[in-house]
Amino acid sequence: MGKIIAIANQKGGVGKTTTAINLCASLAALECKTLIVDADPQANTTSGVGYNPREVQNSIYECMVDDIDAKSCILETEIDYLYVLPSHIDLVGAEIEMINLEERENKMRKALEPVKDDYDFIIVDCSPSLGLITINALTAADSVIIPVQCEYFALEGLGKLLNTIKIIQSRLNPELEIEGILLTMYDVRLRLSNQVVEEVRTHFKNLVFDTLIPRNIKLSESPSFGIPTIMHDADSKGAISYLNLAKEILAKNNILK
């Protein structure tokens, strides 16, 4: 039985897409069959694994709005064990189109249900908002990873997201758990980075992953090549950190690889 993990934070620029691409590539490198679902209209995850979003025929949008079979929309990537359910710009209009649909919050869950058992992990990259698509992702997910950047406004908006998660747990998805809070853009040289780490760990204790994701030039460069960092430079700090995160998630879920 596959596990669906949403990566969500309504704040932009916290490393959601970087985390989605590199965590999935790392899980695939550890021979976990992994599907990355691009639920962001910007389609950066789709381009980050080597596809041009403008050339995508069928995407998560068609699965949710037109009930197209997800299996027919899934694409292979250059990495063994890694597959993508892409996005394209049409997803921008999906929220408006879905407003009058019955069970609109359950559209993604219904789309992913037939393929859930085909993968060890399905990772959903959410858009930087708490709109209907993100609510769909959290309703479909078994758990959620919350990336938080090690900067001054790190905790701003986190309360709002945790409140949204509570509402979804009470009304739409009682099984939803927090997989973990992931600290990103960590700079060991900055006192502020270390203060944020300390503050988040004091506040959220066991919910925070041990792995810290550093600021790393290779993480920034690899999307321009359409490949995850592990393919761009496997020895970089960024690639190693995401591999450690993948191992931490496997250990947490009692999966031995």
Short mmCIF file of C-alpha atoms in Angstrom, two decimals:
data_model
loop_
_atom_site.label_atom_id
_atom_site.label_comp_id
_atom_site.label_asym_id
_atom_site.label_seq_id
_atom_site.Cartn_x
_atom_site.Cartn_y
_atom_site.Cartn_z
CA MET A 1 0.00 0.00 0.00
CA GLY A 2 1.54 3.30 -1.10
CA LYS A 3 1.75 6.33 1.16
CA ILE A 4 0.62 9.73 -0.11
CA ILE A 5 2.58 12.65 1.33
CA ALA A 6 1.66 16.27 0.54
CA ILE A 7 4.34 18.96 0.73
CA ALA A 8 2.50 22.11 1.77
CA ASN A 9 3.04 25.63 3.03
CA GLN A 10 1.00 28.60 1.79
CA LYS A 11 4.13 30.73 2.06
CA GLY A 12 6.08 30.92 -1.20
CA GLY A 13 9.82 30.41 -1.50
CA VAL A 14 10.23 27.92 1.34
CA GLY A 15 11.55 25.06 -0.80
CA LYS A 16 8.40 23.01 -1.51
CA THR A 17 9.24 22.20 -5.12
CA THR A 18 12.96 21.71 -4.40
CA THR A 19 11.95 19.30 -1.64
CA ALA A 20 9.40 17.46 -3.80
CA ILE A 21 11.85 16.89 -6.67
CA ASN A 22 14.88 15.97 -4.57
CA LEU A 23 13.07 13.89 -1.96
CA CYS A 24 11.37 11.86 -4.73
CA ALA A 25 14.67 11.40 -6.59
CA SER A 26 16.31 10.25 -3.34
CA LEU A 27 13.51 7.78 -2.57
CA ALA A 28 13.86 6.47 -6.14
CA ALA A 29 17.65 6.17 -5.66
CA LEU A 30 16.85 4.00 -2.62
CA GLU A 31 14.73 1.82 -4.96
CA CYS A 32 11.33 2.99 -3.69
CA LYS A 33 8.89 3.26 -6.59
CA THR A 34 7.87 6.90 -6.34
CA LEU A 35 5.30 9.10 -8.09
CA ILE A 36 5.64 12.88 -7.92
CA VAL A 37 2.34 14.73 -8.43
CA ASP A 38 2.70 18.33 -9.59
CA ALA A 39 -0.31 20.13 -8.09
CA ASP A 40 1.04 23.62 -8.70
CA PRO A 41 -0.08 25.58 -11.81
CA GLN A 42 3.46 26.98 -12.13
CA ALA A 43 4.45 23.40 -13.10
CA ASN A 44 8.02 23.82 -11.80
CA THR A 45 8.13 20.21 -10.63
CA THR A 46 7.17 19.04 -14.12
CA SER A 47 10.02 21.02 -15.71
CA GLY A 48 12.36 20.07 -12.85
CA VAL A 49 12.17 16.39 -13.87
CA GLY A 50 12.75 17.12 -17.55
CA TYR A 51 9.34 17.82 -19.14
CA ASN A 52 8.13 20.97 -20.86
CA PRO A 53 4.75 21.80 -19.21
CA ARG A 54 3.52 23.39 -22.47
CA GLU A 55 3.90 20.05 -24.24
CA VAL A 56 2.06 18.02 -21.60
CA GLN A 57 -1.13 16.51 -23.09
CA ASN A 58 -2.90 15.29 -19.96
CA SER A 59 -2.14 16.40 -16.42
CA ILE A 60 -3.48 16.28 -12.86
CA TYR A 61 -5.93 18.98 -14.06
CA GLU A 62 -7.67 16.56 -16.47
CA CYS A 63 -7.69 13.86 -13.78
CA MET A 64 -9.50 16.15 -11.33
CA VAL A 65 -11.83 18.13 -13.61
CA ASP A 66 -12.54 15.66 -16.44
CA ASP A 67 -12.11 12.39 -14.48
CA ILE A 68 -9.40 11.15 -16.88
CA ASP A 69 -7.65 8.00 -15.63
CA ALA A 70 -4.44 9.01 -13.80
CA LYS A 71 -2.58 5.96 -15.17
CA SER A 72 -2.83 7.36 -18.69
CA CYS A 73 -1.32 10.71 -17.59
CA ILE A 74 1.71 9.38 -15.67
CA LEU A 75 5.09 9.84 -17.38
CA GLU A 76 8.42 8.10 -16.84
CA THR A 77 11.50 10.15 -15.90
CA GLU A 78 15.19 9.60 -16.57
CA ILE A 79 15.54 8.13 -13.08
CA ASP A 80 14.64 4.51 -12.45
CA TYR A 81 11.72 4.13 -9.99
CA LEU A 82 10.66 7.79 -10.45
CA TYR A 83 7.46 8.80 -12.29
CA VAL A 84 5.60 12.09 -12.63
CA LEU A 85 1.94 13.08 -12.88
CA PRO A 86 2.51 16.49 -14.48
CA SER A 87 0.84 19.88 -14.27
CA HIS A 88 0.23 22.65 -16.76
CA ILE A 89 -1.08 26.21 -16.69
CA ASP A 90 -4.72 25.07 -17.05
CA LEU A 91 -4.59 24.08 -13.38
CA VAL A 92 -4.99 27.82 -12.59
CA GLY A 93 -8.61 27.57 -13.74
CA ALA A 94 -9.32 24.29 -11.98
CA GLU A 95 -10.27 25.91 -8.66
CA ILE A 96 -12.96 28.04 -10.36
CA GLU A 97 -14.22 25.10 -12.46
CA MET A 98 -14.42 22.84 -9.40
CA ILE A 99 -16.41 25.25 -7.20
CA ASN A 100 -19.79 23.87 -8.33
CA LEU A 101 -18.75 20.21 -8.49
CA GLU A 102 -20.02 17.71 -5.96
CA GLU A 103 -17.41 16.49 -3.48
CA ARG A 104 -14.95 18.99 -4.90
CA GLU A 105 -12.50 18.47 -2.02
CA ASN A 106 -12.22 14.76 -2.90
CA LYS A 107 -11.28 15.06 -6.58
CA MET A 108 -7.57 14.38 -6.10
CA ARG A 109 -8.20 11.49 -3.70
CA LYS A 110 -10.46 9.84 -6.31
CA ALA A 111 -7.89 10.45 -9.05
CA LEU A 112 -5.01 8.91 -7.06
CA GLU A 113 -6.90 6.00 -5.49
CA PRO A 114 -6.54 3.64 -8.51
CA VAL A 115 -2.75 4.15 -8.66
CA LYS A 116 -1.99 4.30 -4.92
CA ASP A 117 -1.01 0.63 -4.68
CA ASP A 118 1.34 0.89 -7.69
CA TYR A 119 3.88 3.01 -5.74
CA ASP A 120 5.72 2.97 -2.42
CA PHE A 121 5.34 6.74 -2.14
CA ILE A 122 3.23 9.38 -3.88
CA ILE A 123 4.52 12.88 -3.14
CA VAL A 124 2.26 15.85 -3.96
CA ASP A 125 3.89 19.24 -4.54
CA CYS A 126 1.29 21.86 -3.53
CA SER A 127 0.98 25.44 -4.73
CA PRO A 128 1.83 28.32 -2.35
CA SER A 129 -1.76 28.92 -1.25
CA LEU A 130 -4.45 27.32 0.89
CA GLY A 131 -6.86 27.13 -2.06
CA LEU A 132 -9.01 24.25 -3.27
CA ILE A 133 -6.16 22.37 -4.98
CA THR A 134 -4.07 22.35 -1.76
CA ILE A 135 -7.15 21.29 0.23
CA ASN A 136 -7.60 18.46 -2.32
CA ALA A 137 -3.99 17.39 -1.78
CA LEU A 138 -4.36 17.39 2.03
CA THR A 139 -7.64 15.46 1.75
CA ALA A 140 -5.95 12.85 -0.46
CA ALA A 141 -2.79 12.59 1.65
CA ASP A 142 -1.90 10.24 4.49
CA SER A 143 0.53 12.82 5.86
CA VAL A 144 2.03 16.25 5.19
CA ILE A 145 5.59 17.59 5.17
CA ILE A 146 5.79 21.30 6.03
CA PRO A 147 8.96 23.02 4.76
CA VAL A 148 9.98 26.03 6.87
CA GLN A 149 12.88 28.26 5.83
CA CYS A 150 15.46 29.27 8.46
CA GLU A 151 14.69 32.96 8.20
CA TYR A 152 13.17 35.72 10.33
CA PHE A 153 9.54 35.21 9.25
CA ALA A 154 9.80 31.41 9.44
CA LEU A 155 6.93 30.85 11.85
CA GLU A 156 4.70 33.46 10.23
CA GLY A 157 1.82 31.67 8.53
CA LEU A 158 2.70 28.32 10.08
CA GLY A 159 -0.13 28.69 12.58
CA LYS A 160 -2.58 29.32 9.73
CA LEU A 161 -1.43 26.17 7.92
CA LEU A 162 -1.63 24.06 11.10
CA ASN A 163 -5.15 25.42 11.65
CA THR A 164 -6.11 24.42 8.07
CA ILE A 165 -4.70 20.93 8.72
CA LYS A 166 -6.84 20.67 11.89
CA ILE A 167 -9.97 21.67 9.95
CA ILE A 168 -9.19 19.06 7.27
CA GLN A 169 -8.58 16.43 9.97
CA SER A 170 -11.94 17.19 11.59
CA ARG A 171 -14.04 17.50 8.43
CA LEU A 172 -12.43 15.81 5.43
CA ASN A 173 -9.53 13.53 6.34
CA PRO A 174 -9.34 12.30 9.96
CA GLU A 175 -6.37 10.06 9.03
CA LEU A 176 -4.12 13.01 8.02
CA GLU A 177 -0.92 13.20 10.06
CA ILE A 178 2.03 15.58 10.09
CA GLU A 179 4.96 13.61 8.65
CA GLY A 180 7.29 16.33 9.83
CA ILE A 181 8.40 19.95 9.73
CA LEU A 182 11.44 20.32 7.45
CA LEU A 183 13.89 23.16 8.04
CA THR A 184 15.21 24.46 4.72
CA MET A 185 17.73 27.07 3.52
CA TYR A 186 19.85 26.53 6.61
CA ASP A 187 23.13 28.46 6.79
CA VAL A 188 25.37 27.22 9.59
CA ARG A 189 27.28 30.54 9.57
CA LEU A 190 24.24 32.65 10.43
CA ARG A 191 23.21 33.10 14.03
CA LEU A 192 19.64 33.71 12.81
CA SER A 193 19.51 30.29 11.09
CA ASN A 194 20.59 28.58 14.30
CA GLN A 195 18.07 30.60 16.35
CA VAL A 196 15.23 29.57 14.02
CA VAL A 197 16.25 25.90 14.25
CA GLU A 198 16.29 26.15 18.04
CA GLU A 199 12.96 27.97 18.18
CA VAL A 200 11.16 25.54 15.85
CA ARG A 201 12.60 22.48 17.64
CA THR A 202 11.66 23.89 21.07
CA HIS A 203 8.16 24.65 19.87
CA PHE A 204 7.39 21.51 17.80
CA LYS A 205 9.79 18.97 19.35
CA ASN A 206 9.46 15.51 17.71
CA LEU A 207 7.53 16.88 14.73
CA VAL A 208 10.76 18.39 13.33
CA PHE A 209 12.96 16.26 11.07
CA ASP A 210 16.56 15.75 12.23
CA THR A 211 17.76 16.48 8.68
CA LEU A 212 18.44 20.14 7.87
CA ILE A 213 18.43 21.25 4.23
CA PRO A 214 21.28 23.73 3.64
CA ARG A 215 21.47 26.66 1.27
CA ASN A 216 23.31 25.04 -1.61
CA ILE A 217 24.20 26.30 -5.08
CA LYS A 218 23.72 22.83 -6.63
CA LEU A 219 20.11 22.74 -5.38
CA SER A 220 19.53 26.07 -7.12
CA GLU A 221 21.29 25.06 -10.34
CA SER A 222 19.81 21.62 -11.05
CA PRO A 223 16.24 22.75 -12.06
CA SER A 224 17.74 24.72 -14.98
CA PHE A 225 19.07 21.39 -16.32
CA GLY A 226 15.70 19.66 -15.77
CA ILE A 227 17.23 17.13 -13.40
CA PRO A 228 17.23 16.54 -9.61
CA THR A 229 20.39 17.50 -7.68
CA ILE A 230 21.35 13.86 -7.14
CA MET A 231 21.88 13.60 -10.92
CA HIS A 232 23.52 17.03 -11.19
CA ASP A 233 26.03 16.52 -8.36
CA ALA A 234 25.48 13.51 -6.12
CA ASP A 235 28.27 14.60 -3.74
CA SER A 236 26.85 18.08 -3.07
CA LYS A 237 25.60 18.96 0.40
CA GLY A 238 22.10 19.46 -0.99
CA ALA A 239 21.92 16.01 -2.60
CA ILE A 240 23.30 14.31 0.53
CA SER A 241 20.82 16.14 2.77
CA TYR A 242 17.82 15.01 0.72
CA LEU A 243 19.14 11.45 0.68
CA ASN A 244 19.35 11.64 4.49
CA LEU A 245 15.79 12.97 4.61
CA ALA A 246 14.59 10.05 2.45
CA LYS A 247 16.33 7.60 4.81
CA GLU A 248 14.75 9.35 7.82
CA ILE A 249 11.27 9.02 6.27
CA LEU A 250 11.87 5.32 5.49
CA ALA A 251 13.01 4.71 9.09
CA LYS A 252 9.98 6.61 10.43
CA ASN A 253 7.68 4.42 8.32
CA ASN A 254 9.53 1.21 9.26
CA ILE A 255 10.57 0.54 5.67
CA LEU A 256 13.92 -1.20 5.27
CA LYS A 257 15.92 -0.57 2.10
#
